[in-house]
Every structure is written in structure tokens, then in C-alpha cells.
Amino acid sequence: MVGNKEFHSRNKHQGTYDFEKLVKVNPSLKEFVHPGKSDRLSIDFSNPKAVKELNRSLLLSDYKLNEWNIPAGYLCPPVPGRADYIHAVADLLAESYDKNLMNFKVKCLDIGTGANCIYPIIGISEYDWKFIVSETDPKAIKNIEWILSKNHILKDKIEIRKQPNAEKIFQNIINSNDLFDCTICNPPFFSSEEDAIKANTRKSRNLSRDKKAQSNFNFGGIGKELWYKGGEAAFIAKMIRESKQSATNVYWFTSLVSSEKNIPKIIQALKGVKATDFKIIEQNRGNKKSRIVAWTFLNKKLKQIWNKSKK
């Protein structure tokens, strides 16, 4: 495992937030900004509305968007951490293809992109990637369509594929003639709604003494975004099993892994499907430690053929 204590070197969110700049691009943030420690401007990170406006400001300021929003109750992603995932996968592809990051076109599949469409926004803004995004929720799909309609930078870069069966991950999404350089996924972490509420209550207590904030998810999120029976390990194991059916359609399958204790189960699943190679990439950045698991079924010959197609 390879780890760093700071954000990725290409991550735009190094150091503290420039709240004066962010308020200029998104005046709705202003009501949530107040002096924090050492009189530096900050927000109440246990307040989901404040967190949403902060992340909206970052997207408008740093990723060339004109407008962005999500419906009430949907997951609001922390942009800096999501950007790190994209940068790490970009490094993985550059290493695999032995090419400069900006000198090849990438087609990425985002599994369960959610109403926020965050990974495609970052991948397109930073690297001009093209995306297929899968989603089961009609309301989330409608919001993605709205985001696309408001932002020219995303035009012709994102194709939405509705997953008709919520029990499937890659099935019904990857067609026989598809070729993806990578897949990405932010899997549900908790095994039940009760577990999610308990965890968020503990987190809110650490972030704020305001008891009213304790019943809220500071990053929001509806059921399927936050929990899955068996939790993160079960979801990723299922993803690994399904990926075998699309072994030659994808160079690198990847997923975020929030809990280190799930790594042994994930490695066991990868060995079970006979992945030809896998990597665990550590990300010890910001206030949260996480990992990326990446795996492939391509043998040396298939990798060479794939690499030649990028020249």
C-alpha cells in the first residue's frame, strides 16, 4: 500500500478554503460563513445546508460549472475527496498506458453516479474524459439531466444509462461492444439505516455541540446511497463477482473502500474470481482515511493490445 498525508498534488483544494472568493461565486454561501478558530472564516460542517453550499461553491469556482444543485435529501459529496479519487485513477491509467495524462482519451463508467454527478464533473473538467453513468433512481436521473442542460462543458461528454434492476451493478449497463478504460464507484458504506443514523449522530457530536444538528446527515444521502445489506464489503464483493462477466470490456475496475477492515474480504473476493492483477491505493487525506481498490482481468497480451490502441 502506498499512502500520502496530503491531498493529491493535482488536487485544487490544498490548504484552507478561500471563503471570500467562494462567496463571490455563490452568494448563497454567505449566510453560513462565520469566524472560526484564529478568526479564520469557516462554516458549521455539521450543518448539511452549509456543506451543500460550500461544495456548490467549489464546483462553480474550480470546475467551470454555471449551475449545480441536488434535490433535498440527496448525497452532497465532499468535492476535495472525490477529486482525489479521480486523480488517483488518472495516475493508474497513465502508468498502465505509459503515457502523459493529457495525451490520451479516457472512457469511464461511473456506477451509481447519484443526483450530484460529481465524478463526471471533475473528470471532464480536469482531464476531458468521457463518461457513461449508471443510476436506478428516476429523480436522480432527472437532476443529472438538469445539470447537463445548464453546463456546456458537460455537453456530449456524459451518457446516462438507467439500471432497470437495483440488484444488479454491471449487468444491463455494460454492453458486449463497450470498452471502458476504468470504472469508478462510491459504494454504500452502512449495512442498515439504523447504522447510518448512529454513525452520523456520533460524527455530529464531534463536529458541533448543536443538538439540532445531530439528527441530520451533514452530507445528506437517501437510503441506497448510504446503506446496503451486508455493508460496504458485501457490495464490493458483489461488484467483483459481476465484473468477471465483463472481464474484457474494462481495463481497470475500481471502487472506493472506506473501511480498512474490509480489505481482507475484498482481496479474498478478487482471488476468488482470479483477477490477474489488483492494487490497494491508500488515501490518507483531509480528515478521512480511505482506499481505492483496483483490479483487472486482462492478461499481458490483452494489455499490450489495449495499450497500442492508445498510441
mmCIF file of C-alpha atoms in Angstrom:
data_model
loop_
_atom_site.group_PDB
_atom_site.id
_atom_site.type_symbol
_atom_site.label_atom_id
_atom_site.label_comp_id
_atom_site.label_asym_id
_atom_site.label_seq_id
_atom_site.Cartn_x
_atom_site.Cartn_y
_atom_site.Cartn_z
ATOM 1 C CA MET A 1 0.000 0.000 0.000
ATOM 2 C CA VAL A 2 1.179 3.490 -0.847
ATOM 3 C CA GLY A 3 -0.133 6.452 1.147
ATOM 4 C CA ASN A 4 0.244 10.219 1.448
ATOM 5 C CA LYS A 5 -0.847 12.541 4.226
ATOM 6 C CA GLU A 6 -1.852 15.393 1.914
ATOM 7 C CA PHE A 7 -4.266 15.746 -0.960
ATOM 8 C CA HIS A 8 -3.054 14.642 -4.370
ATOM 9 C CA SER A 9 -0.560 17.108 -5.848
ATOM 10 C CA ARG A 10 -3.010 17.994 -8.656
ATOM 11 C CA ASN A 11 -5.933 18.474 -6.274
ATOM 12 C CA LYS A 12 -7.097 22.091 -6.388
ATOM 13 C CA HIS A 13 -8.148 22.067 -2.751
ATOM 14 C CA GLN A 14 -4.853 22.386 -0.909
ATOM 15 C CA GLY A 15 -4.775 24.305 2.362
ATOM 16 C CA THR A 16 -7.726 26.289 3.704
ATOM 17 C CA TYR A 17 -10.800 27.412 1.778
ATOM 18 C CA ASP A 18 -10.858 30.943 0.370
ATOM 19 C CA PHE A 19 -14.342 31.782 1.629
ATOM 20 C CA GLU A 20 -14.268 35.353 0.335
ATOM 21 C CA LYS A 21 -13.715 34.011 -3.184
ATOM 22 C CA LEU A 22 -16.315 31.263 -2.766
ATOM 23 C CA VAL A 23 -18.988 33.679 -1.542
ATOM 24 C CA LYS A 24 -18.444 35.795 -4.663
ATOM 25 C CA VAL A 25 -19.240 32.881 -6.974
ATOM 26 C CA ASN A 26 -22.084 31.637 -4.764
ATOM 27 C CA PRO A 27 -23.717 34.345 -2.604
ATOM 28 C CA SER A 28 -25.954 31.679 -1.004
ATOM 29 C CA LEU A 29 -22.905 30.518 0.957
ATOM 30 C CA LYS A 30 -22.563 33.848 2.768
ATOM 31 C CA GLU A 31 -25.181 33.210 5.463
ATOM 32 C CA PHE A 32 -23.271 30.105 6.620
ATOM 33 C CA VAL A 33 -19.788 31.669 6.814
ATOM 34 C CA HIS A 34 -18.557 32.882 10.201
ATOM 35 C CA PRO A 35 -15.250 33.424 12.037
ATOM 36 C CA GLY A 36 -13.803 30.141 13.250
ATOM 37 C CA LYS A 37 -10.594 29.246 15.053
ATOM 38 C CA SER A 38 -7.967 32.016 14.963
ATOM 39 C CA ASP A 39 -10.691 34.228 13.439
ATOM 40 C CA ARG A 40 -10.374 32.407 10.106
ATOM 41 C CA LEU A 41 -13.613 32.185 8.165
ATOM 42 C CA SER A 42 -15.336 28.795 8.268
ATOM 43 C CA ILE A 43 -18.731 27.077 8.251
ATOM 44 C CA ASP A 44 -20.510 24.671 10.586
ATOM 45 C CA PHE A 45 -19.586 21.354 8.970
ATOM 46 C CA SER A 46 -22.364 19.587 10.904
ATOM 47 C CA ASN A 47 -24.952 21.669 9.025
ATOM 48 C CA PRO A 48 -25.932 19.876 5.775
ATOM 49 C CA LYS A 49 -27.174 23.099 4.178
ATOM 50 C CA ALA A 50 -23.842 24.811 4.821
ATOM 51 C CA VAL A 51 -21.921 21.820 3.470
ATOM 52 C CA LYS A 52 -24.065 21.760 0.338
ATOM 53 C CA GLU A 53 -23.461 25.454 -0.357
ATOM 54 C CA LEU A 54 -19.719 25.056 0.235
ATOM 55 C CA ASN A 55 -19.476 22.212 -2.262
ATOM 56 C CA ARG A 56 -21.671 24.041 -4.754
ATOM 57 C CA SER A 57 -19.262 26.984 -4.454
ATOM 58 C CA LEU A 58 -16.253 24.745 -5.103
ATOM 59 C CA LEU A 59 -17.857 23.291 -8.232
ATOM 60 C CA LEU A 60 -18.736 26.729 -9.610
ATOM 61 C CA SER A 61 -15.360 28.216 -8.722
ATOM 62 C CA ASP A 62 -12.942 25.432 -9.638
ATOM 63 C CA TYR A 63 -14.687 23.145 -12.145
ATOM 64 C CA LYS A 64 -16.120 25.604 -14.665
ATOM 65 C CA LEU A 65 -19.787 24.977 -13.901
ATOM 66 C CA ASN A 66 -22.507 27.555 -14.434
ATOM 67 C CA GLU A 67 -25.045 25.918 -12.131
ATOM 68 C CA TRP A 68 -25.247 22.902 -9.843
ATOM 69 C CA ASN A 69 -27.789 21.640 -7.344
ATOM 70 C CA ILE A 70 -29.232 18.452 -5.874
ATOM 71 C CA PRO A 71 -32.723 17.632 -4.562
ATOM 72 C CA ALA A 72 -33.295 17.808 -0.812
ATOM 73 C CA GLY A 73 -32.181 14.650 0.977
ATOM 74 C CA TYR A 74 -29.682 13.504 -1.658
ATOM 75 C CA LEU A 75 -25.985 12.894 -1.059
ATOM 76 C CA CYS A 76 -23.840 16.020 -1.229
ATOM 77 C CA PRO A 77 -20.293 14.848 -1.887
ATOM 78 C CA PRO A 78 -17.192 16.437 -0.348
ATOM 79 C CA VAL A 79 -15.576 17.695 -3.537
ATOM 80 C CA PRO A 80 -11.889 17.573 -2.438
ATOM 81 C CA GLY A 81 -12.037 13.878 -1.550
ATOM 82 C CA ARG A 82 -13.896 12.990 -4.734
ATOM 83 C CA ALA A 83 -11.290 14.862 -6.767
ATOM 84 C CA ASP A 84 -8.551 12.773 -5.149
ATOM 85 C CA TYR A 85 -10.225 9.581 -6.406
ATOM 86 C CA ILE A 86 -10.261 10.895 -9.979
ATOM 87 C CA HIS A 87 -6.617 11.993 -9.792
ATOM 88 C CA ALA A 88 -5.556 8.611 -8.388
ATOM 89 C CA VAL A 89 -7.336 6.744 -11.192
ATOM 90 C CA ALA A 90 -5.762 9.111 -13.735
ATOM 91 C CA ASP A 91 -2.343 8.157 -12.357
ATOM 92 C CA LEU A 92 -3.225 4.462 -12.551
ATOM 93 C CA LEU A 93 -4.199 4.786 -16.222
ATOM 94 C CA ALA A 94 -1.149 6.870 -17.112
ATOM 95 C CA GLU A 95 1.088 4.246 -15.519
ATOM 96 C CA SER A 96 -0.730 1.405 -17.279
ATOM 97 C CA TYR A 97 -0.582 3.066 -20.703
ATOM 98 C CA ASP A 98 2.859 4.611 -20.100
ATOM 99 C CA LYS A 99 1.572 7.904 -21.446
ATOM 100 C CA ASN A 100 1.213 11.503 -20.319
ATOM 101 C CA LEU A 101 -2.102 12.087 -18.550
ATOM 102 C CA MET A 102 -3.410 14.575 -21.091
ATOM 103 C CA ASN A 103 -2.314 12.701 -24.210
ATOM 104 C CA PHE A 104 -4.998 10.033 -24.382
ATOM 105 C CA LYS A 105 -8.774 9.846 -24.301
ATOM 106 C CA VAL A 106 -10.429 8.029 -21.426
ATOM 107 C CA LYS A 107 -13.876 6.462 -21.272
ATOM 108 C CA CYS A 108 -15.054 5.898 -17.713
ATOM 109 C CA LEU A 109 -18.094 4.145 -16.251
ATOM 110 C CA ASP A 110 -19.451 5.690 -13.035
ATOM 111 C CA ILE A 111 -21.551 3.159 -11.138
ATOM 112 C CA GLY A 112 -24.436 4.737 -9.216
ATOM 113 C CA THR A 113 -23.446 8.282 -10.057
ATOM 114 C CA GLY A 114 -26.225 9.790 -7.935
ATOM 115 C CA ALA A 115 -28.054 13.078 -8.364
ATOM 116 C CA ASN A 116 -24.816 15.027 -7.818
ATOM 117 C CA CYS A 117 -22.929 13.651 -10.874
ATOM 118 C CA ILE A 118 -19.738 14.673 -9.089
ATOM 119 C CA TYR A 119 -17.178 12.278 -10.583
ATOM 120 C CA PRO A 120 -18.016 13.079 -14.221
ATOM 121 C CA ILE A 121 -17.905 16.808 -13.460
ATOM 122 C CA ILE A 122 -14.383 16.521 -12.042
ATOM 123 C CA GLY A 123 -13.141 14.037 -14.647
ATOM 124 C CA ILE A 124 -14.372 16.188 -17.533
ATOM 125 C CA SER A 125 -13.133 19.475 -16.093
ATOM 126 C CA GLU A 126 -9.700 18.127 -15.175
ATOM 127 C CA TYR A 127 -8.968 15.580 -17.921
ATOM 128 C CA ASP A 128 -11.663 15.862 -20.606
ATOM 129 C CA TRP A 129 -12.755 12.260 -20.029
ATOM 130 C CA LYS A 130 -15.991 10.848 -21.406
ATOM 131 C CA PHE A 131 -18.438 9.126 -19.059
ATOM 132 C CA ILE A 132 -21.198 6.579 -19.023
ATOM 133 C CA VAL A 133 -23.143 6.942 -15.777
ATOM 134 C CA SER A 134 -25.499 4.354 -14.313
ATOM 135 C CA GLU A 135 -28.372 5.130 -11.962
ATOM 136 C CA THR A 136 -31.565 3.431 -10.769
ATOM 137 C CA ASP A 137 -33.359 6.450 -9.303
ATOM 138 C CA PRO A 138 -35.572 8.433 -11.747
ATOM 139 C CA LYS A 139 -35.353 11.575 -9.598
ATOM 140 C CA ALA A 140 -31.554 11.407 -9.589
ATOM 141 C CA ILE A 141 -31.533 10.890 -13.367
ATOM 142 C CA LYS A 142 -33.785 13.906 -13.836
ATOM 143 C CA ASN A 143 -31.371 16.023 -11.801
ATOM 144 C CA ILE A 144 -28.373 14.801 -13.807
ATOM 145 C CA GLU A 145 -30.203 15.818 -16.978
ATOM 146 C CA TRP A 146 -30.810 19.255 -15.453
ATOM 147 C CA ILE A 147 -27.101 19.615 -14.588
ATOM 148 C CA LEU A 148 -26.159 18.687 -18.162
ATOM 149 C CA SER A 149 -28.622 21.219 -19.589
ATOM 150 C CA LYS A 150 -27.098 24.042 -17.547
ATOM 151 C CA ASN A 151 -23.416 23.362 -18.189
ATOM 152 C CA HIS A 152 -21.977 23.481 -21.692
ATOM 153 C CA ILE A 153 -18.680 21.941 -20.532
ATOM 154 C CA LEU A 154 -20.525 18.649 -19.932
ATOM 155 C CA LYS A 155 -22.283 18.577 -23.305
ATOM 156 C CA ASP A 156 -21.695 15.363 -25.299
ATOM 157 C CA LYS A 157 -19.411 14.071 -22.527
ATOM 158 C CA ILE A 158 -21.937 12.125 -20.436
ATOM 159 C CA GLU A 159 -24.334 9.328 -21.389
ATOM 160 C CA ILE A 160 -26.900 8.228 -18.802
ATOM 161 C CA ARG A 161 -27.861 4.544 -18.635
ATOM 162 C CA LYS A 162 -30.757 3.648 -16.357
ATOM 163 C CA GLN A 163 -30.243 0.451 -14.396
ATOM 164 C CA PRO A 164 -33.628 -1.342 -14.515
ATOM 165 C CA ASN A 165 -32.695 -3.823 -11.770
ATOM 166 C CA ALA A 166 -31.478 -2.370 -8.478
ATOM 167 C CA GLU A 167 -29.965 -5.762 -7.586
ATOM 168 C CA LYS A 168 -27.508 -5.563 -10.486
ATOM 169 C CA ILE A 169 -24.365 -3.468 -10.840
ATOM 170 C CA PHE A 170 -22.665 -4.033 -14.208
ATOM 171 C CA GLN A 171 -25.336 -6.229 -15.774
ATOM 172 C CA ASN A 172 -27.718 -4.226 -18.014
ATOM 173 C CA ILE A 173 -25.172 -1.388 -18.127
ATOM 174 C CA ILE A 174 -22.060 -2.749 -19.870
ATOM 175 C CA ASN A 175 -22.891 -3.814 -23.421
ATOM 176 C CA SER A 176 -20.951 -6.504 -25.267
ATOM 177 C CA ASN A 177 -19.220 -3.960 -27.526
ATOM 178 C CA ASP A 178 -18.332 -1.472 -24.762
ATOM 179 C CA LEU A 179 -14.711 -0.724 -23.896
ATOM 180 C CA PHE A 180 -14.007 1.228 -20.715
ATOM 181 C CA ASP A 181 -10.613 2.352 -19.519
ATOM 182 C CA CYS A 182 -11.934 2.334 -15.971
ATOM 183 C CA THR A 183 -14.973 2.038 -13.755
ATOM 184 C CA ILE A 184 -15.425 4.057 -10.566
ATOM 185 C CA CYS A 185 -17.808 3.677 -7.644
ATOM 186 C CA ASN A 186 -18.532 5.206 -4.257
ATOM 187 C CA PRO A 187 -20.256 2.212 -2.652
ATOM 188 C CA PRO A 188 -22.829 2.397 0.150
ATOM 189 C CA PHE A 189 -20.994 2.032 3.442
ATOM 190 C CA PHE A 190 -23.541 1.079 6.085
ATOM 191 C CA SER A 191 -25.405 -2.216 6.416
ATOM 192 C CA SER A 192 -28.679 -0.591 7.551
ATOM 193 C CA GLU A 193 -30.414 2.757 8.005
ATOM 194 C CA GLU A 194 -30.053 2.381 11.772
ATOM 195 C CA ASP A 195 -26.267 2.019 11.494
ATOM 196 C CA ALA A 196 -26.088 5.097 9.270
ATOM 197 C CA ILE A 197 -28.071 7.237 11.710
ATOM 198 C CA LYS A 198 -26.000 6.104 14.706
ATOM 199 C CA ALA A 199 -22.731 6.840 12.922
ATOM 200 C CA ASN A 200 -23.851 10.269 11.778
ATOM 201 C CA THR A 201 -25.044 11.162 15.280
ATOM 202 C CA ARG A 202 -21.581 10.367 16.658
ATOM 203 C CA LYS A 203 -19.973 12.412 13.886
ATOM 204 C CA SER A 204 -22.265 15.372 14.501
ATOM 205 C CA ARG A 205 -21.375 15.352 18.189
ATOM 206 C CA ASN A 206 -17.732 15.645 17.250
ATOM 207 C CA LEU A 207 -18.380 18.435 14.762
ATOM 208 C CA SER A 208 -20.774 20.575 16.763
ATOM 209 C CA ARG A 209 -22.412 20.996 20.161
ATOM 210 C CA ASP A 210 -25.634 21.988 18.443
ATOM 211 C CA LYS A 211 -28.003 19.150 19.323
ATOM 212 C CA LYS A 212 -30.319 20.091 16.482
ATOM 213 C CA ALA A 213 -27.594 19.071 14.044
ATOM 214 C CA GLN A 214 -27.309 15.586 15.490
ATOM 215 C CA SER A 215 -30.335 14.216 13.642
ATOM 216 C CA ASN A 216 -29.104 15.409 10.240
ATOM 217 C CA PHE A 217 -26.726 13.792 7.790
ATOM 218 C CA ASN A 218 -24.179 16.523 7.212
ATOM 219 C CA PHE A 219 -23.607 15.257 3.671
ATOM 220 C CA GLY A 220 -27.187 14.085 3.188
ATOM 221 C CA GLY A 221 -27.977 10.897 1.330
ATOM 222 C CA ILE A 222 -31.013 8.724 0.651
ATOM 223 C CA GLY A 223 -31.148 5.032 1.534
ATOM 224 C CA LYS A 224 -29.455 3.381 -1.417
ATOM 225 C CA GLU A 225 -26.627 5.922 -1.334
ATOM 226 C CA LEU A 226 -25.740 5.174 2.285
ATOM 227 C CA TRP A 227 -26.541 1.564 3.103
ATOM 228 C CA TYR A 228 -26.654 -1.907 1.583
ATOM 229 C CA LYS A 229 -27.399 -5.221 3.272
ATOM 230 C CA GLY A 230 -24.038 -6.512 4.421
ATOM 231 C CA GLY A 231 -22.456 -3.080 4.111
ATOM 232 C CA GLU A 232 -19.547 -1.927 2.002
ATOM 233 C CA ALA A 233 -17.718 -5.270 1.922
ATOM 234 C CA ALA A 234 -20.788 -7.124 0.632
ATOM 235 C CA PHE A 235 -21.455 -4.535 -2.072
ATOM 236 C CA ILE A 236 -17.864 -4.524 -3.342
ATOM 237 C CA ALA A 237 -17.699 -8.336 -3.266
ATOM 238 C CA LYS A 238 -20.838 -8.438 -5.406
ATOM 239 C CA MET A 239 -19.326 -5.886 -7.759
ATOM 240 C CA ILE A 240 -16.204 -8.031 -8.079
ATOM 241 C CA ARG A 241 -18.230 -11.148 -8.902
ATOM 242 C CA GLU A 242 -20.263 -9.305 -11.539
ATOM 243 C CA SER A 243 -17.153 -7.732 -13.061
ATOM 244 C CA LYS A 244 -15.936 -11.163 -14.152
ATOM 245 C CA GLN A 245 -18.747 -11.212 -16.742
ATOM 246 C CA SER A 246 -17.310 -8.055 -18.349
ATOM 247 C CA ALA A 247 -13.676 -9.063 -17.958
ATOM 248 C CA THR A 248 -12.535 -7.921 -21.414
ATOM 249 C CA ASN A 249 -14.716 -4.803 -21.574
ATOM 250 C CA VAL A 250 -12.798 -2.929 -18.881
ATOM 251 C CA TYR A 251 -9.107 -2.327 -18.237
ATOM 252 C CA TRP A 252 -9.347 -1.297 -14.576
ATOM 253 C CA PHE A 253 -12.360 -1.801 -12.326
ATOM 254 C CA THR A 254 -12.094 0.409 -9.235
ATOM 255 C CA SER A 255 -14.009 1.283 -6.086
ATOM 256 C CA LEU A 256 -13.557 3.428 -3.020
ATOM 257 C CA VAL A 257 -13.090 1.471 0.223
ATOM 258 C CA SER A 258 -13.858 3.447 3.374
ATOM 259 C CA SER A 259 -13.133 0.784 5.991
ATOM 260 C CA GLU A 260 -9.698 -0.820 6.187
ATOM 261 C CA LYS A 261 -11.172 -3.858 7.929
ATOM 262 C CA ASN A 262 -12.950 -4.746 4.666
ATOM 263 C CA ILE A 263 -9.711 -5.119 2.701
ATOM 264 C CA PRO A 264 -9.101 -8.833 3.551
ATOM 265 C CA LYS A 265 -12.632 -9.755 2.390
ATOM 266 C CA ILE A 266 -12.156 -7.759 -0.804
ATOM 267 C CA ILE A 267 -8.815 -9.423 -1.550
ATOM 268 C CA GLN A 268 -10.407 -12.814 -0.937
ATOM 269 C CA ALA A 269 -13.154 -11.968 -3.439
ATOM 270 C CA LEU A 270 -10.574 -10.862 -6.025
ATOM 271 C CA LYS A 271 -8.668 -14.114 -5.654
ATOM 272 C CA GLY A 272 -11.953 -15.984 -5.951
ATOM 273 C CA VAL A 273 -12.643 -14.554 -9.421
ATOM 274 C CA LYS A 274 -8.984 -14.960 -10.442
ATOM 275 C CA ALA A 275 -8.261 -11.299 -11.185
ATOM 276 C CA THR A 276 -4.916 -11.119 -12.995
ATOM 277 C CA ASP A 277 -3.821 -8.047 -11.041
ATOM 278 C CA PHE A 278 -5.136 -5.849 -8.252
ATOM 279 C CA LYS A 279 -3.924 -2.856 -6.268
ATOM 280 C CA ILE A 280 -4.871 -1.188 -2.993
ATOM 281 C CA ILE A 281 -4.157 2.543 -3.172
ATOM 282 C CA GLU A 282 -4.255 4.330 0.180
ATOM 283 C CA GLN A 283 -5.540 7.881 0.512
ATOM 284 C CA ASN A 284 -4.783 9.372 3.928
ATOM 285 C CA ARG A 285 -6.009 12.841 3.111
ATOM 286 C CA GLY A 286 -8.047 15.513 4.795
ATOM 287 C CA ASN A 287 -9.977 14.311 7.836
ATOM 288 C CA LYS A 288 -10.753 10.896 6.420
ATOM 289 C CA LYS A 289 -8.668 7.864 5.535
ATOM 290 C CA SER A 290 -9.864 5.811 2.600
ATOM 291 C CA ARG A 291 -8.576 3.436 -0.036
ATOM 292 C CA ILE A 292 -9.146 2.603 -3.663
ATOM 293 C CA VAL A 293 -9.225 -1.000 -4.809
ATOM 294 C CA ALA A 294 -8.408 -1.552 -8.485
ATOM 295 C CA TRP A 295 -8.489 -4.856 -10.338
ATOM 296 C CA THR A 296 -8.225 -6.210 -13.858
ATOM 297 C CA PHE A 297 -8.741 -9.491 -15.687
ATOM 298 C CA LEU A 298 -6.563 -8.601 -18.674
ATOM 299 C CA ASN A 299 -3.524 -10.767 -19.299
ATOM 300 C CA LYS A 300 -0.237 -9.422 -20.635
ATOM 301 C CA LYS A 301 -1.232 -9.893 -24.289
ATOM 302 C CA LEU A 302 -4.595 -8.148 -23.883
ATOM 303 C CA LYS A 303 -2.932 -5.282 -22.015
ATOM 304 C CA GLN A 304 -0.467 -4.833 -24.886
ATOM 305 C CA ILE A 305 -3.312 -4.735 -27.420
ATOM 306 C CA TRP A 306 -5.206 -2.221 -25.267
ATOM 307 C CA ASN A 307 -2.090 -0.080 -24.787
ATOM 308 C CA LYS A 308 -1.420 0.037 -28.538
ATOM 309 C CA SER A 309 -4.927 1.379 -29.106
ATOM 310 C CA LYS A 310 -3.948 4.423 -27.025
ATOM 311 C CA LYS A 311 -0.994 5.359 -29.223
#
